[in-house]
Short mmCIF file of C-alpha atoms in Angstrom, two decimals:
data_model
loop_
_atom_site.label_atom_id
_atom_site.label_comp_id
_atom_site.label_asym_id
_atom_site.label_seq_id
_atom_site.Cartn_x
_atom_site.Cartn_y
_atom_site.Cartn_z
CA MET A 1 -10.07 -6.78 22.15
CA PHE A 2 -12.17 -8.77 19.72
CA VAL A 3 -15.03 -7.05 17.95
CA LEU A 4 -18.03 -8.94 16.65
CA GLY A 5 -19.22 -8.14 13.17
CA ILE A 6 -22.03 -10.62 12.58
CA LYS A 7 -25.27 -9.60 14.27
CA GLY A 8 -27.55 -7.51 12.13
CA GLY A 9 -24.95 -7.18 9.41
CA ALA A 10 -23.08 -4.52 11.39
CA MET A 11 -19.76 -3.38 9.99
CA GLU A 12 -16.99 -3.74 12.56
CA LYS A 13 -13.27 -3.15 12.50
CA VAL A 14 -11.07 -6.08 11.57
CA HIS A 15 -8.75 -7.55 14.22
CA VAL A 16 -5.19 -6.70 13.18
CA VAL A 17 -2.14 -8.54 14.50
CA GLN A 18 1.49 -8.81 13.49
CA TRP A 19 2.97 -12.01 12.04
CA SER A 20 5.45 -11.88 14.94
CA ASP A 21 2.52 -11.95 17.39
CA ILE A 22 1.65 -15.41 16.05
CA GLN A 23 5.23 -16.60 16.40
CA TYR A 24 5.31 -15.51 20.05
CA GLY A 25 1.87 -16.91 20.81
CA GLU A 26 0.36 -13.57 21.77
CA PRO A 27 -3.27 -13.81 22.98
CA GLY A 28 -5.81 -13.24 20.22
CA SER A 29 -3.33 -13.82 17.40
CA ASP A 30 -4.24 -17.34 16.25
CA PRO A 31 -5.64 -17.19 12.69
CA ASN A 32 -7.22 -20.63 13.21
CA ASP A 33 -9.32 -19.43 16.14
CA HIS A 34 -12.93 -20.32 15.27
CA PHE A 35 -13.96 -16.88 16.48
CA PHE A 36 -12.81 -15.52 13.13
CA ARG A 37 -14.82 -16.17 9.98
CA TYR A 38 -12.04 -14.95 7.70
CA ARG A 39 -8.24 -15.03 7.71
CA VAL A 40 -6.50 -12.33 5.66
CA LEU A 41 -2.76 -11.88 5.12
CA ALA A 42 -1.45 -8.34 4.58
CA GLU A 43 1.96 -7.31 3.22
CA GLY A 44 3.06 -3.84 2.29
CA ASP A 45 4.60 -0.50 3.07
CA SER A 46 3.96 2.14 5.72
CA TRP A 47 0.31 2.44 4.66
CA PHE A 48 -0.07 -1.01 6.28
CA SER A 49 2.69 -1.15 8.92
CA LEU A 50 1.64 -1.27 12.58
CA ARG A 51 4.76 -0.10 14.36
CA GLY A 52 6.12 2.46 11.98
CA ILE A 53 6.10 6.23 11.81
CA PRO A 54 3.46 7.60 11.43
CA SER A 55 1.59 5.26 13.75
CA SER A 56 -1.79 5.35 11.98
CA ASN A 57 -2.41 3.06 9.02
CA LEU A 58 -5.00 1.83 6.57
CA LEU A 59 -5.66 -1.56 8.17
CA PHE A 60 -6.80 -0.07 11.48
CA GLN A 61 -9.66 1.64 9.65
CA MET A 62 -11.03 -1.37 7.76
CA LYS A 63 -14.51 -2.66 8.61
CA LEU A 64 -16.18 -5.87 7.40
CA PRO A 65 -19.54 -7.53 8.13
CA ARG A 66 -17.95 -10.76 9.44
CA THR A 67 -15.28 -11.32 12.09
CA THR A 68 -11.92 -11.12 10.35
CA ILE A 69 -8.33 -11.40 11.51
CA VAL A 70 -5.77 -9.55 9.41
CA VAL A 71 -2.21 -10.78 9.92
CA ASN A 72 0.08 -7.96 8.93
CA MET A 73 3.65 -8.19 7.66
CA GLY A 74 3.95 -4.61 6.40
CA SER A 75 6.96 -2.43 7.17
CA PRO A 76 7.81 1.25 6.56
CA GLY A 77 9.85 1.86 3.43
CA ALA A 78 9.08 -1.52 1.89
CA THR A 79 9.02 -1.63 -1.92
CA ILE A 80 6.97 -4.14 -3.89
CA SER A 81 10.07 -5.11 -5.87
CA LYS A 82 12.01 -5.87 -2.69
CA MET A 83 9.05 -7.73 -1.14
CA ALA A 84 8.92 -9.96 -4.20
CA GLU A 85 12.70 -10.37 -4.41
CA ILE A 86 12.97 -11.85 -0.92
CA ALA A 87 9.46 -13.30 -0.63
CA ALA A 88 10.38 -16.92 -1.26
CA ASP A 89 13.05 -16.91 1.43
CA ASN A 90 11.56 -14.72 4.16
CA GLU A 91 8.55 -14.65 6.45
CA LEU A 92 6.13 -13.83 3.61
CA GLY A 93 7.09 -17.06 1.88
CA LYS A 94 6.54 -18.96 5.12
CA ALA A 95 3.19 -17.29 5.74
CA MET A 96 1.97 -18.34 2.28
CA SER A 97 3.21 -21.93 2.54
CA SER A 98 1.21 -25.00 3.55
CA LEU A 99 4.01 -26.04 5.90
CA HIS A 100 4.39 -22.85 7.94
CA GLY A 101 1.44 -20.67 6.97
CA TYR A 102 -2.34 -20.64 7.16
CA LYS A 103 -5.22 -21.12 4.76
CA TRP A 104 -5.80 -17.48 3.96
CA HIS A 105 -9.10 -16.40 2.45
CA ALA A 106 -7.47 -13.35 0.82
CA ILE A 107 -4.24 -11.37 0.61
CA LEU A 108 -3.95 -7.59 0.90
CA LEU A 109 -0.99 -5.83 -0.71
CA SER A 110 0.18 -2.22 -0.53
CA GLY A 111 3.13 -1.61 -2.81
CA GLY A 112 4.60 0.59 -5.50
CA GLY A 113 4.55 3.95 -3.75
CA ASN A 114 7.98 3.57 -2.19
CA ASP A 115 9.40 2.22 -5.45
CA LEU A 116 8.31 5.47 -7.08
CA ILE A 117 9.54 7.91 -4.43
CA ASP A 118 12.82 6.02 -4.00
CA ASP A 119 13.51 6.60 -7.71
CA ALA A 120 12.20 10.18 -7.81
CA ASP A 121 15.69 11.70 -8.01
CA LEU A 122 16.40 9.57 -11.08
CA ILE A 123 13.04 10.23 -12.73
CA ILE A 124 12.54 13.96 -12.16
CA ARG A 125 14.69 16.30 -14.26
CA LYS A 126 14.71 19.96 -15.22
CA PRO A 127 13.24 20.43 -18.72
CA SER A 128 14.68 22.73 -21.35
CA ARG A 129 11.15 24.09 -21.64
CA TYR A 130 7.86 23.15 -19.99
CA THR A 131 4.78 22.21 -22.00
CA ASP A 132 3.64 19.13 -20.09
CA PRO A 133 4.45 17.39 -16.75
CA ALA A 134 6.13 14.60 -18.71
CA ASP A 135 8.76 17.16 -19.78
CA CYS A 136 10.04 17.06 -16.19
CA CYS A 137 10.47 13.29 -16.21
CA ASP A 138 12.98 10.88 -17.66
CA GLU A 139 10.50 8.48 -19.27
CA ASP A 140 13.04 5.68 -19.52
CA GLU A 141 13.70 5.83 -15.78
CA LEU A 142 9.97 6.03 -15.03
CA MET A 143 9.30 2.96 -17.17
CA LYS A 144 12.10 1.07 -15.41
CA THR A 145 10.47 1.82 -12.06
CA LEU A 146 7.00 0.83 -13.25
CA ASP A 147 8.38 -2.35 -14.80
CA ARG A 148 9.92 -3.30 -11.44
CA VAL A 149 6.62 -2.61 -9.69
CA GLU A 150 4.77 -4.82 -12.16
CA ALA A 151 7.37 -7.57 -11.88
CA GLY A 152 7.08 -7.45 -8.10
CA TYR A 153 3.34 -7.99 -8.15
CA ARG A 154 3.66 -10.77 -10.70
CA THR A 155 6.24 -12.56 -8.55
CA ILE A 156 3.99 -12.47 -5.50
CA VAL A 157 1.08 -13.88 -7.54
CA GLU A 158 3.38 -16.68 -8.71
CA LEU A 159 4.32 -17.35 -5.09
CA ARG A 160 0.65 -17.55 -4.18
CA ASP A 161 -0.05 -20.10 -6.90
CA GLN A 162 3.06 -22.27 -6.65
CA ALA A 163 3.09 -25.86 -5.41
CA GLY A 164 2.96 -26.00 -1.64
CA SER A 165 1.06 -22.74 -1.29
CA SER A 166 -1.58 -22.45 1.42
CA CYS A 167 -3.58 -19.92 -0.59
CA LYS A 168 -3.45 -20.94 -4.26
CA GLY A 169 -6.01 -19.00 -6.29
CA LYS A 170 -7.18 -16.90 -3.36
CA PRO A 171 -7.93 -13.25 -4.20
CA ILE A 172 -5.19 -10.66 -3.93
CA LEU A 173 -6.35 -7.09 -3.39
CA THR A 174 -4.30 -3.90 -3.71
CA HIS A 175 -4.83 -0.16 -4.20
CA THR A 176 -3.48 2.72 -6.29
CA TYR A 177 -2.54 5.34 -3.65
CA ASP A 178 -3.66 8.94 -4.27
CA TYR A 179 -2.31 12.28 -5.41
CA VAL A 180 0.19 13.74 -2.95
CA THR A 181 1.19 17.38 -2.60
CA PRO A 182 4.97 17.85 -2.75
CA ARG A 183 5.77 19.79 0.42
CA ASN A 184 8.36 20.10 3.15
CA SER A 185 6.53 17.75 5.51
CA PRO A 186 8.59 14.74 6.61
CA SER A 187 7.40 11.90 8.82
CA ARG A 188 7.77 12.92 12.46
CA PHE A 189 8.05 11.30 15.87
CA LEU A 190 7.38 13.53 18.89
CA PHE A 191 7.47 16.49 16.49
CA MET A 192 10.99 15.59 15.33
CA PRO A 193 11.49 14.87 11.59
CA LEU A 194 12.56 11.30 10.83
CA LYS A 195 12.23 10.61 7.09
CA GLY A 196 11.46 12.69 4.06
CA PRO A 197 10.27 14.82 2.50
CA TRP A 198 10.42 12.85 -0.72
CA LEU A 199 8.98 14.38 -3.90
CA TYR A 200 9.53 17.88 -2.50
CA THR A 201 13.25 17.19 -2.27
CA ALA A 202 13.49 15.63 -5.73
CA LEU A 203 11.60 18.48 -7.38
CA LYS A 204 13.62 21.12 -5.55
CA ASN A 205 16.92 19.43 -6.39
CA ALA A 206 15.92 19.28 -10.06
CA GLY A 207 15.16 22.99 -10.10
CA ILE A 208 11.50 22.55 -11.08
CA GLN A 209 9.41 25.69 -10.57
CA THR A 210 7.01 25.39 -7.63
CA LYS A 211 3.98 26.13 -9.81
CA TYR A 212 4.57 22.84 -11.67
CA TRP A 213 5.10 20.61 -8.63
CA ASN A 214 1.55 19.32 -8.27
CA ASP A 215 1.25 18.60 -11.99
CA VAL A 216 4.49 16.59 -12.03
CA SER A 217 3.56 14.71 -8.86
CA ASP A 218 0.09 13.93 -10.23
CA TYR A 219 1.62 12.65 -13.46
CA LEU A 220 3.88 10.25 -11.58
CA LEU A 221 1.15 8.95 -9.27
CA PHE A 222 -1.28 8.56 -12.17
CA SER A 223 1.33 6.61 -14.13
CA LEU A 224 1.81 4.30 -11.15
CA ALA A 225 -1.95 3.86 -10.74
CA GLU A 226 -2.38 3.03 -14.43
CA ARG A 227 0.31 0.37 -14.29
CA ILE A 228 -1.09 -1.26 -11.15
CA GLU A 229 -4.63 -1.21 -12.59
CA SER A 230 -3.42 -2.83 -15.80
CA LEU A 231 -2.47 -5.92 -13.80
CA ALA A 232 -6.17 -6.53 -13.18
CA THR A 233 -7.63 -5.31 -16.46
CA GLY A 234 -4.95 -5.44 -19.17
CA PRO A 235 -4.39 -8.07 -21.87
CA ASP A 236 -1.90 -9.88 -19.63
CA LYS A 237 -3.91 -9.49 -16.43
CA LEU A 238 -3.12 -11.53 -13.36
CA PRO A 239 -5.52 -14.24 -12.15
CA ASP A 240 -7.60 -13.53 -9.06
CA PHE A 241 -5.97 -10.11 -8.73
CA HIS A 242 -8.07 -7.07 -7.83
CA VAL A 243 -7.18 -3.38 -7.78
CA VAL A 244 -9.13 -0.69 -5.96
CA ASN A 245 -8.69 2.67 -7.66
CA THR A 246 -8.15 5.11 -4.81
CA ILE A 247 -7.03 8.06 -6.94
CA ASN A 248 -9.04 11.24 -6.14
CA THR A 249 -10.32 9.80 -2.85
CA LEU A 250 -8.53 12.20 -0.50
CA VAL A 251 -8.53 15.97 -0.16
CA PRO A 252 -5.00 17.03 -1.15
CA ALA A 253 -2.80 18.83 1.33
CA GLU A 254 -2.24 22.53 0.79
CA LEU A 255 0.91 23.41 -1.12
CA GLY A 256 3.38 24.84 1.37
CA ALA A 257 1.79 23.21 4.43
CA THR A 258 4.47 21.64 6.62
CA HIS A 259 2.29 19.61 8.99
CA ASP A 260 -1.11 17.86 8.98
CA SER A 261 -3.20 19.27 6.14
CA ASN A 262 -6.66 18.13 5.01
CA ASP A 263 -6.45 14.31 4.64
CA TRP A 264 -2.64 14.07 4.93
CA ILE A 265 -0.43 13.90 8.03
CA ASP A 266 2.79 14.43 6.04
CA GLU A 267 3.85 14.51 2.40
CA ILE A 268 3.04 10.87 1.53
CA HIS A 269 0.96 9.48 4.43
CA PRO A 270 -2.75 10.07 5.04
CA ASN A 271 -3.94 10.99 8.52
CA PRO A 272 -6.54 8.78 10.28
CA ASP A 273 -9.43 10.50 8.47
CA GLY A 274 -7.68 9.97 5.14
CA TYR A 275 -6.95 6.32 5.85
CA LYS A 276 -10.59 5.86 6.80
CA LYS A 277 -11.67 6.97 3.32
CA ILE A 278 -9.20 4.63 1.59
CA ALA A 279 -10.05 1.76 3.94
CA SER A 280 -13.76 2.10 3.19
CA LYS A 281 -13.14 1.50 -0.52
CA LEU A 282 -10.72 -1.35 0.11
CA ALA A 283 -13.04 -3.08 2.59
CA LYS A 284 -16.02 -2.78 0.26
CA LYS A 285 -14.13 -4.64 -2.47
CA LEU A 286 -12.67 -7.16 -0.02
CA ALA A 287 -16.14 -8.04 1.25
CA LYS A 288 -17.17 -8.84 -2.34
CA VAL A 289 -14.26 -11.16 -3.10
CA LEU A 290 -14.31 -13.09 0.18
CA PRO A 291 -16.18 -16.42 -0.06
#
């Protein structure tokens, strides 16, 4: 169902569809429908995906003052480095091309979190002695991961601005995730565990004492946030690239909780209330960069 967001400046939820819905001609999925004031392309991980586990996501919670269609290409487990690696030859490349895509007003990205947790077993190590969270990390491995994250974002920006693009120079908006609590809380479907836990497993395998888990996790997520933010503010910042700092937005889950806790449904995914908080910040910035 379409939701108007024009009269009286009311904030209404965006209309979210899958890229595949467009390909199959599903009703209400045409980005060129004049009903919509804005067309936004979204690519990312499970924080964006529509048909993954868990079923809630950030996009569902976004509200804007004008009618907006968000065409989503996100998928659970996606890494920003892999998105960039295959972008030119897959559906993302098509969606951003003048030949097969649409004239997007903006692009939303969610990436870097999976790159980090996928490499957690390589990064986290048992220290000879503990004085700082960095003692529990292989800094060379961490830098390799962050370098791949940065390279992934840079590649997607290059794709946006290449010849034949349908969205050259249009704003790209991403976020920095938030601090997670390492805990034995995997993603579930019908109460059955499917994937994870992630940092919990890496920390446990490395023999890190439980009392240091949050500090080590916070160090890793802060390092990721710093690197992503540098792409918008650093000396080699990307053009028309915006980062919403979402660190310290959510109430952390309780250490030891195995199910929904505070703003988190599992170890690395917010619950609907948590996504609502993140979405509010993202939508506020998106409204400012849209023409």
